[in-house]
Amino acid sequence: MIRSSVSNCPVPTEQQPLNEYEQLRTSWLFRDCALNWREHITKMLMLWSLSWILAGPVAAASFPPHKQIGQFILCGAAGASIGIILLLVRLYLGWYYVSDRLMSRTVFYEESGWYDGQTWIKPEEILNRDRLIATYEIKPILRRLQLTFAGLAGMFVVGSIVWHLL
């Protein structure tokens, strides 16, 4: 955890936006978002391939591969993509939440439980630091996730067109 540079910061350490960012950045699920494009796509393809373990038998039950190979492949590919979609939604929401907390002038926090929420206004130096981190560290990650969503949506459109041509 990074200690706050403001001595009178009332926000508990684990609820400070900078520390939330550090926790996210180092967690096993979220750290892969900062990989280069090639590694990011490779990880997504690995997950998609593993998802075929569940999607393949379901697709085979609906469309026997020896009779309807095109429908089997498209249905299995779409089913395997569900895992990627769920992962992307989780990653996007996590990074967006932290980005929003970093960009915000005020920080909502809880002192000891859900019933005693407080708000702290960041001093200018902390606000500037947090906004720089959000702009240069998190926004590129969010953009990459958005482009991944767009690519996946494009594949669904192409798959739908191919489906109708079969």
PDB file of C-alpha atoms in Angstrom:
ATOM      1  CA  MET A   1       0.000   0.000   0.000  1.00  0.00           C
ATOM      2  CA  ILE A   2       1.124   3.501  -0.749  1.00  0.00           C
ATOM      3  CA  ARG A   3       0.932   5.847   2.164  1.00  0.00           C
ATOM      4  CA  SER A   4      -0.917   9.079   1.528  1.00  0.00           C
ATOM      5  CA  SER A   5       1.248  12.141   1.085  1.00  0.00           C
ATOM      6  CA  VAL A   6      -1.418  14.123   2.919  1.00  0.00           C
ATOM      7  CA  SER A   7      -1.024  13.729   6.664  1.00  0.00           C
ATOM      8  CA  ASN A   8      -4.608  14.658   7.523  1.00  0.00           C
ATOM      9  CA  CYS A   9      -6.304  12.357   5.001  1.00  0.00           C
ATOM     10  CA  PRO A  10      -9.270  10.801   6.809  1.00  0.00           C
ATOM     11  CA  VAL A  11      -9.853   8.122   4.141  1.00  0.00           C
ATOM     12  CA  PRO A  12      -8.826   4.649   5.342  1.00  0.00           C
ATOM     13  CA  THR A  13      -5.715   3.430   3.514  1.00  0.00           C
ATOM     14  CA  GLU A  14      -7.464   0.615   1.626  1.00  0.00           C
ATOM     15  CA  GLN A  15     -10.173   3.024   0.367  1.00  0.00           C
ATOM     16  CA  GLN A  16      -7.825   5.683  -0.992  1.00  0.00           C
ATOM     17  CA  PRO A  17      -8.106   5.783  -4.794  1.00  0.00           C
ATOM     18  CA  LEU A  18      -4.351   5.495  -5.355  1.00  0.00           C
ATOM     19  CA  ASN A  19      -4.202   2.365  -3.211  1.00  0.00           C
ATOM     20  CA  GLU A  20      -7.263   0.928  -4.964  1.00  0.00           C
ATOM     21  CA  TYR A  21      -5.411   1.479  -8.239  1.00  0.00           C
ATOM     22  CA  GLU A  22      -2.301  -0.278  -6.920  1.00  0.00           C
ATOM     23  CA  GLN A  23      -4.356  -3.224  -5.688  1.00  0.00           C
ATOM     24  CA  LEU A  24      -6.044  -3.551  -9.066  1.00  0.00           C
ATOM     25  CA  ARG A  25      -2.801  -3.147 -10.983  1.00  0.00           C
ATOM     26  CA  THR A  26      -1.123  -5.963  -9.061  1.00  0.00           C
ATOM     27  CA  SER A  27      -4.059  -8.383  -8.823  1.00  0.00           C
ATOM     28  CA  TRP A  28      -3.756 -11.492 -10.995  1.00  0.00           C
ATOM     29  CA  LEU A  29      -6.967 -10.863 -12.921  1.00  0.00           C
ATOM     30  CA  PHE A  30      -6.518  -7.165 -13.717  1.00  0.00           C
ATOM     31  CA  ARG A  31      -2.766  -6.914 -14.321  1.00  0.00           C
ATOM     32  CA  ASP A  32      -3.028  -8.651 -17.690  1.00  0.00           C
ATOM     33  CA  CYS A  33      -4.893  -5.626 -19.087  1.00  0.00           C
ATOM     34  CA  ALA A  34      -1.628  -3.698 -19.110  1.00  0.00           C
ATOM     35  CA  LEU A  35       0.055  -6.249 -21.401  1.00  0.00           C
ATOM     36  CA  ASN A  36       0.918  -5.340 -24.976  1.00  0.00           C
ATOM     37  CA  TRP A  37      -1.686  -6.040 -27.673  1.00  0.00           C
ATOM     38  CA  ARG A  38      -0.159  -9.340 -28.734  1.00  0.00           C
ATOM     39  CA  GLU A  39      -0.111 -10.762 -25.205  1.00  0.00           C
ATOM     40  CA  HIS A  40      -3.614  -9.403 -24.531  1.00  0.00           C
ATOM     41  CA  ILE A  41      -5.051 -11.073 -27.643  1.00  0.00           C
ATOM     42  CA  THR A  42      -3.132 -14.289 -26.866  1.00  0.00           C
ATOM     43  CA  LYS A  43      -4.681 -14.460 -23.375  1.00  0.00           C
ATOM     44  CA  MET A  44      -8.156 -13.807 -24.791  1.00  0.00           C
ATOM     45  CA  LEU A  45      -7.679 -16.550 -27.395  1.00  0.00           C
ATOM     46  CA  MET A  46      -6.478 -18.971 -24.704  1.00  0.00           C
ATOM     47  CA  LEU A  47      -9.602 -18.274 -22.646  1.00  0.00           C
ATOM     48  CA  TRP A  48     -11.770 -18.632 -25.742  1.00  0.00           C
ATOM     49  CA  SER A  49     -10.113 -21.969 -26.541  1.00  0.00           C
ATOM     50  CA  LEU A  50     -10.698 -23.234 -22.997  1.00  0.00           C
ATOM     51  CA  SER A  51     -14.319 -22.118 -23.194  1.00  0.00           C
ATOM     52  CA  TRP A  52     -14.807 -24.561 -26.075  1.00  0.00           C
ATOM     53  CA  ILE A  53     -14.659 -27.350 -23.467  1.00  0.00           C
ATOM     54  CA  LEU A  54     -18.155 -26.283 -22.404  1.00  0.00           C
ATOM     55  CA  ALA A  55     -19.416 -24.727 -25.622  1.00  0.00           C
ATOM     56  CA  GLY A  56     -18.364 -27.566 -27.938  1.00  0.00           C
ATOM     57  CA  PRO A  57     -20.591 -30.288 -26.460  1.00  0.00           C
ATOM     58  CA  VAL A  58     -23.563 -27.917 -26.261  1.00  0.00           C
ATOM     59  CA  ALA A  59     -23.078 -26.896 -29.884  1.00  0.00           C
ATOM     60  CA  ALA A  60     -22.647 -30.570 -30.905  1.00  0.00           C
ATOM     61  CA  ALA A  61     -25.923 -31.472 -29.184  1.00  0.00           C
ATOM     62  CA  SER A  62     -27.723 -28.760 -31.136  1.00  0.00           C
ATOM     63  CA  PHE A  63     -25.918 -29.114 -34.464  1.00  0.00           C
ATOM     64  CA  PRO A  64     -24.254 -32.488 -35.117  1.00  0.00           C
ATOM     65  CA  PRO A  65     -20.777 -31.730 -36.517  1.00  0.00           C
ATOM     66  CA  HIS A  66     -20.952 -34.486 -39.145  1.00  0.00           C
ATOM     67  CA  LYS A  67     -24.186 -33.012 -40.589  1.00  0.00           C
ATOM     68  CA  GLN A  68     -24.040 -29.267 -39.925  1.00  0.00           C
ATOM     69  CA  ILE A  69     -20.379 -28.322 -39.529  1.00  0.00           C
ATOM     70  CA  GLY A  70     -20.891 -24.607 -40.266  1.00  0.00           C
ATOM     71  CA  GLN A  71     -23.644 -24.144 -37.681  1.00  0.00           C
ATOM     72  CA  PHE A  72     -21.676 -26.243 -35.170  1.00  0.00           C
ATOM     73  CA  ILE A  73     -18.574 -24.052 -35.534  1.00  0.00           C
ATOM     74  CA  LEU A  74     -20.510 -20.771 -35.386  1.00  0.00           C
ATOM     75  CA  CYS A  75     -22.642 -21.865 -32.442  1.00  0.00           C
ATOM     76  CA  GLY A  76     -19.610 -23.187 -30.545  1.00  0.00           C
ATOM     77  CA  ALA A  77     -17.609 -20.038 -31.270  1.00  0.00           C
ATOM     78  CA  ALA A  78     -20.458 -17.830 -30.023  1.00  0.00           C
ATOM     79  CA  GLY A  79     -20.915 -19.966 -26.920  1.00  0.00           C
ATOM     80  CA  ALA A  80     -17.194 -19.922 -26.159  1.00  0.00           C
ATOM     81  CA  SER A  81     -17.250 -16.124 -26.459  1.00  0.00           C
ATOM     82  CA  ILE A  82     -19.583 -15.828 -23.468  1.00  0.00           C
ATOM     83  CA  GLY A  83     -16.647 -16.422 -21.117  1.00  0.00           C
ATOM     84  CA  ILE A  84     -14.669 -13.657 -22.788  1.00  0.00           C
ATOM     85  CA  ILE A  85     -17.621 -11.271 -22.639  1.00  0.00           C
ATOM     86  CA  LEU A  86     -18.079 -11.879 -18.916  1.00  0.00           C
ATOM     87  CA  LEU A  87     -14.366 -11.388 -18.273  1.00  0.00           C
ATOM     88  CA  LEU A  88     -14.258  -8.184 -20.328  1.00  0.00           C
ATOM     89  CA  VAL A  89     -17.272  -6.762 -18.485  1.00  0.00           C
ATOM     90  CA  ARG A  90     -15.628  -7.520 -15.118  1.00  0.00           C
ATOM     91  CA  LEU A  91     -12.319  -5.984 -16.194  1.00  0.00           C
ATOM     92  CA  TYR A  92     -13.962  -2.898 -17.653  1.00  0.00           C
ATOM     93  CA  LEU A  93     -16.129  -2.245 -14.602  1.00  0.00           C
ATOM     94  CA  GLY A  94     -13.188  -2.669 -12.223  1.00  0.00           C
ATOM     95  CA  TRP A  95     -10.905  -0.311 -14.136  1.00  0.00           C
ATOM     96  CA  TYR A  96     -13.717   2.178 -14.740  1.00  0.00           C
ATOM     97  CA  TYR A  97     -14.563   2.312 -11.020  1.00  0.00           C
ATOM     98  CA  VAL A  98     -10.970   3.057 -10.045  1.00  0.00           C
ATOM     99  CA  SER A  99     -10.593   5.594 -12.851  1.00  0.00           C
ATOM    100  CA  ASP A 100     -13.743   7.363 -11.707  1.00  0.00           C
ATOM    101  CA  ARG A 101     -12.454   7.511  -8.117  1.00  0.00           C
ATOM    102  CA  LEU A 102      -9.117   8.884  -9.280  1.00  0.00           C
ATOM    103  CA  MET A 103     -10.689  11.542 -11.520  1.00  0.00           C
ATOM    104  CA  SER A 104     -13.230  12.688  -8.934  1.00  0.00           C
ATOM    105  CA  ARG A 105     -12.542  15.755  -6.801  1.00  0.00           C
ATOM    106  CA  THR A 106     -14.306  14.118  -3.856  1.00  0.00           C
ATOM    107  CA  VAL A 107     -13.768  10.675  -2.351  1.00  0.00           C
ATOM    108  CA  PHE A 108     -16.618   8.835  -0.678  1.00  0.00           C
ATOM    109  CA  TYR A 109     -15.415   6.450   2.031  1.00  0.00           C
ATOM    110  CA  GLU A 110     -16.730   4.447   4.957  1.00  0.00           C
ATOM    111  CA  GLU A 111     -15.106   4.797   8.335  1.00  0.00           C
ATOM    112  CA  SER A 112     -16.246   1.556   9.927  1.00  0.00           C
ATOM    113  CA  GLY A 113     -19.273   0.253   8.035  1.00  0.00           C
ATOM    114  CA  TRP A 114     -21.950   0.897   5.435  1.00  0.00           C
ATOM    115  CA  TYR A 115     -23.900   3.210   7.746  1.00  0.00           C
ATOM    116  CA  ASP A 116     -21.286   5.935   8.320  1.00  0.00           C
ATOM    117  CA  GLY A 117     -20.198   7.122   4.879  1.00  0.00           C
ATOM    118  CA  GLN A 118     -18.216  10.343   4.620  1.00  0.00           C
ATOM    119  CA  THR A 119     -16.902  12.504   1.791  1.00  0.00           C
ATOM    120  CA  TRP A 120     -13.390  13.947   1.569  1.00  0.00           C
ATOM    121  CA  ILE A 121     -12.355  16.661  -0.878  1.00  0.00           C
ATOM    122  CA  LYS A 122      -8.927  16.017  -2.350  1.00  0.00           C
ATOM    123  CA  PRO A 123      -6.314  18.752  -2.085  1.00  0.00           C
ATOM    124  CA  GLU A 124      -5.171  20.107  -5.466  1.00  0.00           C
ATOM    125  CA  GLU A 125      -1.833  18.227  -5.490  1.00  0.00           C
ATOM    126  CA  ILE A 126      -3.537  14.878  -4.817  1.00  0.00           C
ATOM    127  CA  LEU A 127      -6.246  15.597  -7.390  1.00  0.00           C
ATOM    128  CA  ASN A 128      -3.633  16.409 -10.059  1.00  0.00           C
ATOM    129  CA  ARG A 129      -1.596  13.289  -9.268  1.00  0.00           C
ATOM    130  CA  ASP A 130      -4.689  11.064  -9.347  1.00  0.00           C
ATOM    131  CA  ARG A 131      -5.908  12.551 -12.618  1.00  0.00           C
ATOM    132  CA  LEU A 132      -2.508  12.017 -14.238  1.00  0.00           C
ATOM    133  CA  ILE A 133      -2.564   8.356 -13.206  1.00  0.00           C
ATOM    134  CA  ALA A 134      -6.120   7.934 -14.512  1.00  0.00           C
ATOM    135  CA  THR A 135      -5.290   9.657 -17.793  1.00  0.00           C
ATOM    136  CA  TYR A 136      -1.975   7.978 -18.595  1.00  0.00           C
ATOM    137  CA  GLU A 137      -2.315   4.582 -16.923  1.00  0.00           C
ATOM    138  CA  ILE A 138      -6.001   3.632 -16.861  1.00  0.00           C
ATOM    139  CA  LYS A 139      -7.519   5.323 -19.929  1.00  0.00           C
ATOM    140  CA  PRO A 140      -5.318   3.285 -22.328  1.00  0.00           C
ATOM    141  CA  ILE A 141      -6.474   0.101 -20.568  1.00  0.00           C
ATOM    142  CA  LEU A 142     -10.116   1.140 -20.870  1.00  0.00           C
ATOM    143  CA  ARG A 143      -9.563   1.970 -24.538  1.00  0.00           C
ATOM    144  CA  ARG A 144      -7.998  -1.449 -25.149  1.00  0.00           C
ATOM    145  CA  LEU A 145     -10.965  -3.151 -23.481  1.00  0.00           C
ATOM    146  CA  GLN A 146     -13.386  -1.075 -25.582  1.00  0.00           C
ATOM    147  CA  LEU A 147     -11.549  -2.072 -28.762  1.00  0.00           C
ATOM    148  CA  THR A 148     -11.648  -5.706 -27.674  1.00  0.00           C
ATOM    149  CA  PHE A 149     -15.421  -5.395 -27.173  1.00  0.00           C
ATOM    150  CA  ALA A 150     -15.729  -3.799 -30.623  1.00  0.00           C
ATOM    151  CA  GLY A 151     -13.698  -6.584 -32.227  1.00  0.00           C
ATOM    152  CA  LEU A 152     -15.848  -9.196 -30.538  1.00  0.00           C
ATOM    153  CA  ALA A 153     -19.019  -7.415 -31.658  1.00  0.00           C
ATOM    154  CA  GLY A 154     -17.641  -7.306 -35.203  1.00  0.00           C
ATOM    155  CA  MET A 155     -17.033 -11.052 -35.096  1.00  0.00           C
ATOM    156  CA  PHE A 156     -20.609 -11.614 -33.936  1.00  0.00           C
ATOM    157  CA  VAL A 157     -21.892  -9.539 -36.870  1.00  0.00           C
ATOM    158  CA  VAL A 158     -19.735 -11.480 -39.334  1.00  0.00           C
ATOM    159  CA  GLY A 159     -20.831 -14.755 -37.726  1.00  0.00           C
ATOM    160  CA  SER A 160     -24.491 -13.741 -38.048  1.00  0.00           C
ATOM    161  CA  ILE A 161     -24.055 -12.915 -41.726  1.00  0.00           C
ATOM    162  CA  VAL A 162     -22.292 -16.225 -42.377  1.00  0.00           C
ATOM    163  CA  TRP A 163     -25.026 -18.047 -40.414  1.00  0.00           C
ATOM    164  CA  HIS A 164     -27.712 -16.633 -42.685  1.00  0.00           C
ATOM    165  CA  LEU A 165     -25.711 -17.567 -45.781  1.00  0.00           C
ATOM    166  CA  LEU A 166     -25.446 -21.225 -44.713  1.00  0.00           C
TER     167      LEU A 166
END
